[in-house]
Amino acid sequence: MDLIYTISIFILTISIIVTFHEYGHYIAARLCGVKVKEFSIGFGKKLYGKKLGKDFTEYKICALPLGGYVKMLDEREGDVEHHEKNRAFNNQSLCKRSIIVFSGPLFNFILAAFFYFLIFISGYDGFKTNVGVVENNSVAESIGFYVDDTIYSVNDVKVRTWSDVTLQTVKFASEKEDIIFEVLRENRIIKLNHISHKVISLEQKNILGSLGLLNFTSKSQKIGYVEDGSPAFNSGLLRGDKIISIDGLKVNNWNDIVSIIKKNPDVNINLNILRKNNYINIEVLPESVRSGDLEYGRLGISPLVEEKEIQENKIKVKYKFFDSIKLSLIKTYDFTLLTFNFIFKLIKGEVSANSISGPVGIAGYAADSFNSGYTSFLGLLAMLSISIGILNLLPIPMLDGGHLMYYLIEFIIGKPISDKIQLVFQQIGMTLLILLSFFALYNDLLRIM
């Protein structure tokens, strides 16, 4: 049942983004006077179709929901009656053809901005920017962060939620700008020392955590979840147990606990536990886990964060109409820039390709975000729409960017590229896309296994 639900949400997610992308091509073609023969969501066998309008355009849904297309009248794909030759795509000016091709990705960015607008105007939940933990000997400690500081801005950009802090830090670091935090401390705004962008690893899942900066969720010392069959489960650890010390070393937060466990794969450790007002000692053997060349210990536990503390740290952020429009455009621009920076770093080998996700990963993210509420789902839709828009603009044959590359060459040399050369490029492009798809799927499977 969960698999069917996940697949359904994935189909819904892809269908929304693809439909709007193809609608961009469709509306541009109609405005440029090109006849549209088919508007398809999905590929393969037709599940449903209906012909409408004076051109009898067929609108249809097909069996494979991983894309779509707009089929236009084109002399290269069949005979065109003389009176309709002026409505064939191949007979349009270079400018019109470029507009039609570019409008698909453009509508992806418009859709993303619209989703962000809905998020800002309706309001979204987040966690306050209060600092819960500053790790000893960390970057955060070295620049002057204290526990209970409230992060006010990142490089003069005001932040209201913890995720805002992460986004702005990643954005500026990806642009190779040093980071300067401002914090509120005892009702005063204090500017901290700068952090070099070189110390920020964009491959880290928790960027702020890698700097030694954590929010209230890491203050917990209580166990909130024990995985069945894990070393913690087998040793008798229970939900609600509070870890006081490990091997006689006092721990102050969850990060201290994780740090010690990770350093002791296949080594017995002794936990001093507070359980129902009684102190007990439990010996446990962290299992050894490998990630690439690294080996670390794991118990199979996660922290307990009290509901009261969650509510105290939660904040609802909502903006007025015109502010929402402005912020949606800024957010779309920021994420677009961030994605382009990631692609450039990927090409240069500065970040790992292991972070690329395929359909399995996207399906999981889509289901999780859908369950988390409509603003989370809209946020994911916006990010995916931008990603698909950018992907389609890459100069790879078979994609919109490939066609735009052909048109640029045509503009420079004064004539279209021959069909024979285009066919060779299309075969290369198809090969690249298949390899990319298999690689993304391989990454997904590695995450699951």
Short mmCIF file of C-alpha atoms in Angstrom, two decimals, residues 63-397:
data_model
loop_
_atom_site.label_atom_id
_atom_site.label_comp_id
_atom_site.label_asym_id
_atom_site.label_seq_id
_atom_site.Cartn_x
_atom_site.Cartn_y
_atom_site.Cartn_z
CA ALA A 63 0.72 5.23 -20.05
CA LEU A 64 4.30 6.25 -19.14
CA PRO A 65 4.07 9.38 -16.93
CA LEU A 66 7.73 10.39 -17.10
CA GLY A 67 7.47 13.22 -19.60
CA GLY A 68 5.29 14.64 -22.31
CA TYR A 69 5.39 16.41 -25.63
CA VAL A 70 3.71 18.91 -27.95
CA LYS A 71 3.56 17.71 -31.55
CA MET A 72 3.43 20.58 -34.02
CA LEU A 73 2.82 20.68 -37.74
CA ASP A 74 6.25 20.14 -39.35
CA GLU A 75 7.26 19.31 -42.93
CA ARG A 76 10.11 17.15 -41.62
CA GLU A 77 7.59 14.75 -40.08
CA GLY A 78 5.18 14.34 -42.99
CA ASP A 79 3.39 16.03 -45.85
CA VAL A 80 1.86 19.41 -45.12
CA GLU A 81 -0.93 20.84 -47.25
CA HIS A 82 0.01 23.95 -49.19
CA HIS A 83 -2.43 26.26 -47.41
CA GLU A 84 -0.93 25.28 -44.01
CA LYS A 85 2.75 25.52 -44.86
CA ASN A 86 2.95 28.92 -43.19
CA ARG A 87 1.75 27.25 -39.95
CA ALA A 88 4.46 24.56 -39.93
CA PHE A 89 7.10 24.85 -37.21
CA ASN A 90 10.02 24.39 -39.59
CA ASN A 91 8.86 27.36 -41.69
CA GLN A 92 8.89 29.82 -38.79
CA SER A 93 11.58 32.43 -38.29
CA LEU A 94 14.58 31.64 -36.11
CA CYS A 95 13.24 34.00 -33.47
CA LYS A 96 9.82 32.28 -33.30
CA ARG A 97 11.32 28.79 -33.16
CA SER A 98 13.62 29.88 -30.33
CA ILE A 99 10.70 31.41 -28.40
CA ILE A 100 8.64 28.22 -28.75
CA VAL A 101 11.50 26.01 -27.56
CA PHE A 102 12.57 28.32 -24.70
CA SER A 103 9.01 28.74 -23.39
CA GLY A 104 8.92 25.21 -21.89
CA PRO A 105 11.77 25.83 -19.42
CA LEU A 106 10.55 29.42 -18.92
CA PHE A 107 7.19 28.13 -17.73
CA ASN A 108 9.01 25.86 -15.25
CA PHE A 109 10.51 28.96 -13.63
CA ILE A 110 7.13 30.74 -13.71
CA LEU A 111 5.51 27.71 -12.04
CA ALA A 112 8.19 27.65 -9.34
CA ALA A 113 7.69 31.36 -8.62
CA PHE A 114 3.93 30.75 -8.37
CA PHE A 115 4.39 27.90 -5.88
CA TYR A 116 6.75 30.03 -3.79
CA PHE A 117 4.19 32.85 -3.90
CA LEU A 118 1.53 30.49 -2.53
CA ILE A 119 3.89 29.44 0.27
CA PHE A 120 4.73 33.03 1.26
CA ILE A 121 1.17 34.38 1.03
CA SER A 122 -0.45 31.49 2.94
CA GLY A 123 2.36 31.17 5.49
CA TYR A 124 4.69 28.32 6.35
CA ASP A 125 6.00 26.76 9.53
CA GLY A 126 9.64 26.69 10.46
CA PHE A 127 11.91 26.60 13.48
CA LYS A 128 13.28 29.75 15.07
CA THR A 129 16.89 30.67 14.46
CA ASN A 130 17.84 30.13 18.10
CA VAL A 131 21.17 28.34 18.59
CA GLY A 132 20.78 25.23 20.76
CA VAL A 133 24.28 23.75 20.65
CA VAL A 134 27.73 25.14 19.78
CA GLU A 135 30.21 22.30 19.56
CA ASN A 136 33.55 22.61 21.32
CA ASN A 137 36.52 23.43 19.07
CA SER A 138 34.19 23.98 16.11
CA VAL A 139 34.12 26.68 13.43
CA ALA A 140 30.99 28.11 15.05
CA GLU A 141 32.75 28.44 18.41
CA SER A 142 35.85 30.00 16.82
CA ILE A 143 33.87 32.86 15.23
CA GLY A 144 32.01 33.71 18.43
CA PHE A 145 28.69 31.85 18.51
CA TYR A 146 27.12 31.26 21.93
CA VAL A 147 24.27 28.98 22.97
CA ASP A 148 20.92 30.89 22.92
CA ASP A 149 22.13 33.36 20.27
CA THR A 150 19.44 34.13 17.71
CA ILE A 151 20.78 34.26 14.15
CA TYR A 152 19.64 37.59 12.70
CA SER A 153 21.22 37.67 9.23
CA VAL A 154 23.58 35.92 6.84
CA ASN A 155 25.67 38.33 4.77
CA ASP A 156 23.15 41.09 5.57
CA VAL A 157 20.20 38.98 4.39
CA LYS A 158 17.70 38.74 7.25
CA VAL A 159 16.61 35.21 8.16
CA ARG A 160 13.52 34.08 10.03
CA THR A 161 13.77 30.29 10.12
CA TRP A 162 16.55 27.74 10.56
CA SER A 163 16.07 26.57 6.96
CA ASP A 164 16.54 30.20 5.80
CA VAL A 165 19.93 30.22 7.54
CA THR A 166 20.92 26.98 5.78
CA LEU A 167 19.76 28.19 2.36
CA GLN A 168 21.59 31.51 2.56
CA THR A 169 24.76 29.85 3.86
CA VAL A 170 24.72 27.35 0.99
CA LYS A 171 23.91 30.06 -1.54
CA PHE A 172 26.79 32.36 -0.58
CA ALA A 173 29.25 29.49 -0.14
CA SER A 174 28.39 28.16 -3.61
CA GLU A 175 29.14 31.64 -4.98
CA LYS A 176 32.51 31.47 -3.19
CA GLU A 177 31.63 34.31 -0.82
CA ASP A 178 32.77 34.24 2.79
CA ILE A 179 29.97 34.05 5.35
CA ILE A 180 29.30 36.69 8.00
CA PHE A 181 26.60 35.96 10.59
CA GLU A 182 24.85 38.58 12.69
CA VAL A 183 23.21 37.42 15.92
CA LEU A 184 20.85 38.89 18.48
CA ARG A 185 22.38 38.61 21.94
CA GLU A 186 20.87 40.37 24.96
CA ASN A 187 18.82 42.60 22.61
CA ARG A 188 21.91 43.71 20.68
CA ILE A 189 22.86 42.86 17.10
CA ILE A 190 26.41 41.52 17.06
CA LYS A 191 28.43 40.83 13.92
CA LEU A 192 30.58 37.71 14.24
CA ASN A 193 33.91 36.95 12.57
CA HIS A 194 33.69 35.79 8.97
CA ILE A 195 33.80 32.14 7.83
CA SER A 196 35.79 31.34 4.71
CA HIS A 197 33.67 29.66 2.04
CA LYS A 198 36.47 27.09 1.71
CA VAL A 199 35.61 25.47 5.06
CA ILE A 200 31.99 24.88 4.02
CA SER A 201 31.47 21.51 2.34
CA LEU A 202 28.42 21.65 0.09
CA GLU A 203 28.24 17.85 0.11
CA GLN A 204 27.32 17.76 3.81
CA LYS A 205 23.69 16.91 4.51
CA ASN A 206 23.72 19.24 7.52
CA ILE A 207 25.71 22.32 6.49
CA LEU A 208 25.26 24.18 9.78
CA GLY A 209 25.93 21.03 11.78
CA SER A 210 29.25 20.60 9.98
CA LEU A 211 30.19 24.05 11.34
CA GLY A 212 29.29 22.95 14.88
CA LEU A 213 26.05 24.96 14.89
CA LEU A 214 22.86 23.14 15.91
CA ASN A 215 19.33 24.12 16.87
CA PHE A 216 17.19 23.02 19.83
CA THR A 217 16.58 19.49 18.49
CA SER A 218 20.19 18.55 19.29
CA LYS A 219 19.94 19.57 22.94
CA SER A 220 18.12 16.35 23.81
CA GLN A 221 19.82 13.51 25.67
CA LYS A 222 16.71 11.31 25.67
CA ILE A 223 16.15 8.41 23.28
CA GLY A 224 13.05 8.94 21.16
CA TYR A 225 13.27 5.91 18.88
CA VAL A 226 14.95 2.49 19.05
CA GLU A 227 15.21 0.60 15.78
CA ASP A 228 14.02 -3.02 15.91
CA GLY A 229 16.89 -5.51 15.74
CA SER A 230 19.53 -2.80 16.24
CA PRO A 231 22.38 -2.98 18.81
CA ALA A 232 20.41 -0.55 21.00
CA PHE A 233 17.30 -2.78 20.82
CA ASN A 234 19.25 -5.94 21.59
CA SER A 235 20.96 -4.32 24.60
CA GLY A 236 17.65 -3.28 26.15
CA LEU A 237 17.67 0.48 25.57
CA LEU A 238 14.17 2.00 25.67
CA ARG A 239 12.37 5.08 24.41
CA GLY A 240 12.58 7.77 27.08
CA ASP A 241 15.97 6.65 28.46
CA LYS A 242 18.21 9.65 29.15
CA ILE A 243 21.90 9.12 28.42
CA ILE A 244 23.96 10.77 31.18
CA SER A 245 27.46 9.56 30.31
CA ILE A 246 29.32 7.13 28.04
CA ASP A 247 32.32 5.26 29.46
CA GLY A 248 32.33 7.73 32.34
CA LEU A 249 32.46 10.76 30.03
CA LYS A 250 29.54 13.17 30.64
CA VAL A 251 27.49 14.06 27.55
CA ASN A 252 25.62 17.36 27.19
CA ASN A 253 23.64 16.91 23.99
CA TRP A 254 22.77 14.46 21.24
CA ASN A 255 25.77 15.45 19.17
CA ASP A 256 28.11 14.38 21.98
CA ILE A 257 26.33 11.02 22.05
CA VAL A 258 26.55 10.48 18.29
CA SER A 259 30.20 11.56 18.21
CA ILE A 260 31.27 8.96 20.79
CA ILE A 261 29.20 6.16 19.22
CA LYS A 262 30.65 6.86 15.76
CA LYS A 263 34.20 6.63 17.12
CA ASN A 264 33.61 3.15 18.55
CA PRO A 265 32.57 0.67 15.83
CA ASP A 266 32.64 -2.91 17.16
CA VAL A 267 33.86 -1.68 20.56
CA ASN A 268 31.81 -2.21 23.74
CA ILE A 269 30.76 1.04 25.42
CA ASN A 270 29.05 1.56 28.76
CA LEU A 271 26.04 3.90 28.91
CA ASN A 272 24.91 5.43 32.18
CA ILE A 273 21.13 5.80 31.77
CA LEU A 274 18.45 7.63 33.76
CA ARG A 275 15.26 5.55 33.52
CA LYS A 276 12.21 6.43 35.61
CA ASN A 277 14.33 8.19 38.26
CA ASN A 278 16.77 5.28 38.47
CA TYR A 279 20.35 5.30 37.21
CA ILE A 280 21.40 2.12 35.44
CA ASN A 281 24.39 1.03 33.36
CA ILE A 282 23.94 -0.71 30.01
CA GLU A 283 26.75 -2.15 27.93
CA VAL A 284 26.23 -2.03 24.17
CA LEU A 285 28.29 -2.86 21.08
CA PRO A 286 27.89 -0.30 18.23
CA GLU A 287 27.69 -2.05 14.88
CA SER A 288 30.26 -1.14 12.24
CA VAL A 289 28.94 0.76 9.22
CA ARG A 290 30.92 1.67 6.11
CA SER A 291 30.44 4.71 3.92
CA GLY A 292 33.06 4.78 1.19
CA ASP A 293 36.42 4.57 2.94
CA LEU A 294 34.99 5.62 6.31
CA GLU A 295 33.99 3.24 9.09
CA TYR A 296 31.84 4.36 12.02
CA GLY A 297 29.73 3.00 14.84
CA ARG A 298 25.94 2.93 14.94
CA LEU A 299 23.41 2.01 17.64
CA GLY A 300 20.09 2.57 15.85
CA ILE A 301 18.65 5.33 18.06
CA SER A 302 17.35 8.85 17.46
CA PRO A 303 16.63 11.71 19.90
CA LEU A 304 13.40 12.52 21.69
CA VAL A 305 12.29 16.12 21.32
CA GLU A 306 9.44 17.05 23.64
CA GLU A 307 6.27 18.40 21.98
CA LYS A 308 6.33 21.41 24.30
CA GLU A 309 9.83 22.32 23.12
CA ILE A 310 8.83 21.89 19.47
CA GLN A 311 5.89 24.28 19.92
CA GLU A 312 8.06 26.83 21.73
CA ASN A 313 10.57 26.86 18.88
CA LYS A 314 8.09 26.77 16.02
CA ILE A 315 7.35 29.94 14.07
CA LYS A 316 4.78 30.70 11.37
CA VAL A 317 6.09 33.01 8.67
CA LYS A 318 3.58 34.87 6.50
CA TYR A 319 3.97 37.81 4.11
CA LYS A 320 1.70 40.37 2.47
CA PHE A 321 0.69 40.15 -1.20
CA PHE A 322 3.36 42.32 -2.83
CA ASP A 323 6.08 41.13 -0.45
CA SER A 324 5.14 37.56 -1.42
CA ILE A 325 5.54 38.37 -5.12
CA LYS A 326 8.96 39.93 -4.53
CA LEU A 327 10.18 37.10 -2.30
CA SER A 328 8.92 34.40 -4.68
CA LEU A 329 10.97 35.91 -7.51
CA ILE A 330 14.04 36.21 -5.26
CA LYS A 331 13.63 32.61 -4.05
CA THR A 332 13.29 31.33 -7.62
CA TYR A 333 16.39 33.28 -8.65
CA ASP A 334 18.37 32.05 -5.63
CA PHE A 335 17.55 28.39 -6.20
CA THR A 336 18.19 28.69 -9.94
CA LEU A 337 21.60 30.20 -9.25
CA LEU A 338 22.31 27.53 -6.63
CA THR A 339 21.44 24.75 -9.09
CA PHE A 340 23.61 26.21 -11.84
CA ASN A 341 26.49 26.52 -9.36
CA PHE A 342 26.03 22.88 -8.37
CA ILE A 343 26.13 21.78 -12.03
CA PHE A 344 29.31 23.78 -12.69
CA LYS A 345 30.96 22.33 -9.56
CA LEU A 346 29.84 18.85 -10.63
CA ILE A 347 31.44 19.30 -14.04
CA LYS A 348 34.65 20.58 -12.44
CA GLY A 349 34.67 17.68 -9.98
CA GLU A 350 34.34 19.94 -6.91
CA VAL A 351 31.26 18.10 -5.60
CA SER A 352 30.35 14.42 -5.67
CA ALA A 353 27.98 13.08 -8.32
CA ASN A 354 26.53 10.80 -5.62
CA SER A 355 24.07 13.56 -4.69
CA ILE A 356 22.21 13.19 -8.00
CA SER A 357 18.78 11.61 -7.48
CA GLY A 358 16.67 9.62 -9.91
CA PRO A 359 12.97 8.68 -9.99
CA VAL A 360 13.17 6.45 -6.89
CA GLY A 361 14.73 9.24 -4.80
CA ILE A 362 12.31 11.85 -6.13
CA ALA A 363 9.36 9.56 -5.39
CA GLY A 364 10.50 9.20 -1.78
CA TYR A 365 11.03 12.94 -1.35
CA ALA A 366 7.64 13.66 -2.94
CA ALA A 367 5.78 11.26 -0.62
CA ASP A 368 7.57 12.59 2.48
CA SER A 369 6.92 16.24 1.59
CA PHE A 370 3.26 15.49 0.74
CA ASN A 371 2.83 13.91 4.18
CA SER A 372 4.51 16.92 5.82
CA GLY A 373 1.88 19.35 4.56
CA TYR A 374 1.00 21.33 1.47
CA THR A 375 3.71 23.98 1.92
CA SER A 376 6.41 21.30 2.02
CA PHE A 377 4.93 19.69 -1.09
CA LEU A 378 4.71 23.05 -2.88
CA GLY A 379 8.34 23.74 -1.94
CA LEU A 380 9.43 20.42 -3.44
CA LEU A 381 7.37 21.08 -6.59
CA ALA A 382 9.04 24.48 -6.95
CA MET A 383 12.55 23.05 -6.59
CA LEU A 384 11.84 20.19 -9.01
CA SER A 385 10.28 22.59 -11.52
CA ILE A 386 13.40 24.76 -11.45
CA SER A 387 15.64 21.68 -11.73
CA ILE A 388 13.72 20.38 -14.74
CA GLY A 389 13.78 23.83 -16.33
CA ILE A 390 17.55 24.02 -15.93
CA LEU A 391 18.06 20.43 -17.09
CA ASN A 392 16.12 21.20 -20.27
CA LEU A 393 18.29 24.26 -20.93
CA LEU A 394 21.52 22.27 -20.91
CA PRO A 395 23.05 22.14 -24.42
CA ILE A 396 22.36 18.42 -24.82
CA PRO A 397 20.76 17.20 -28.07
#
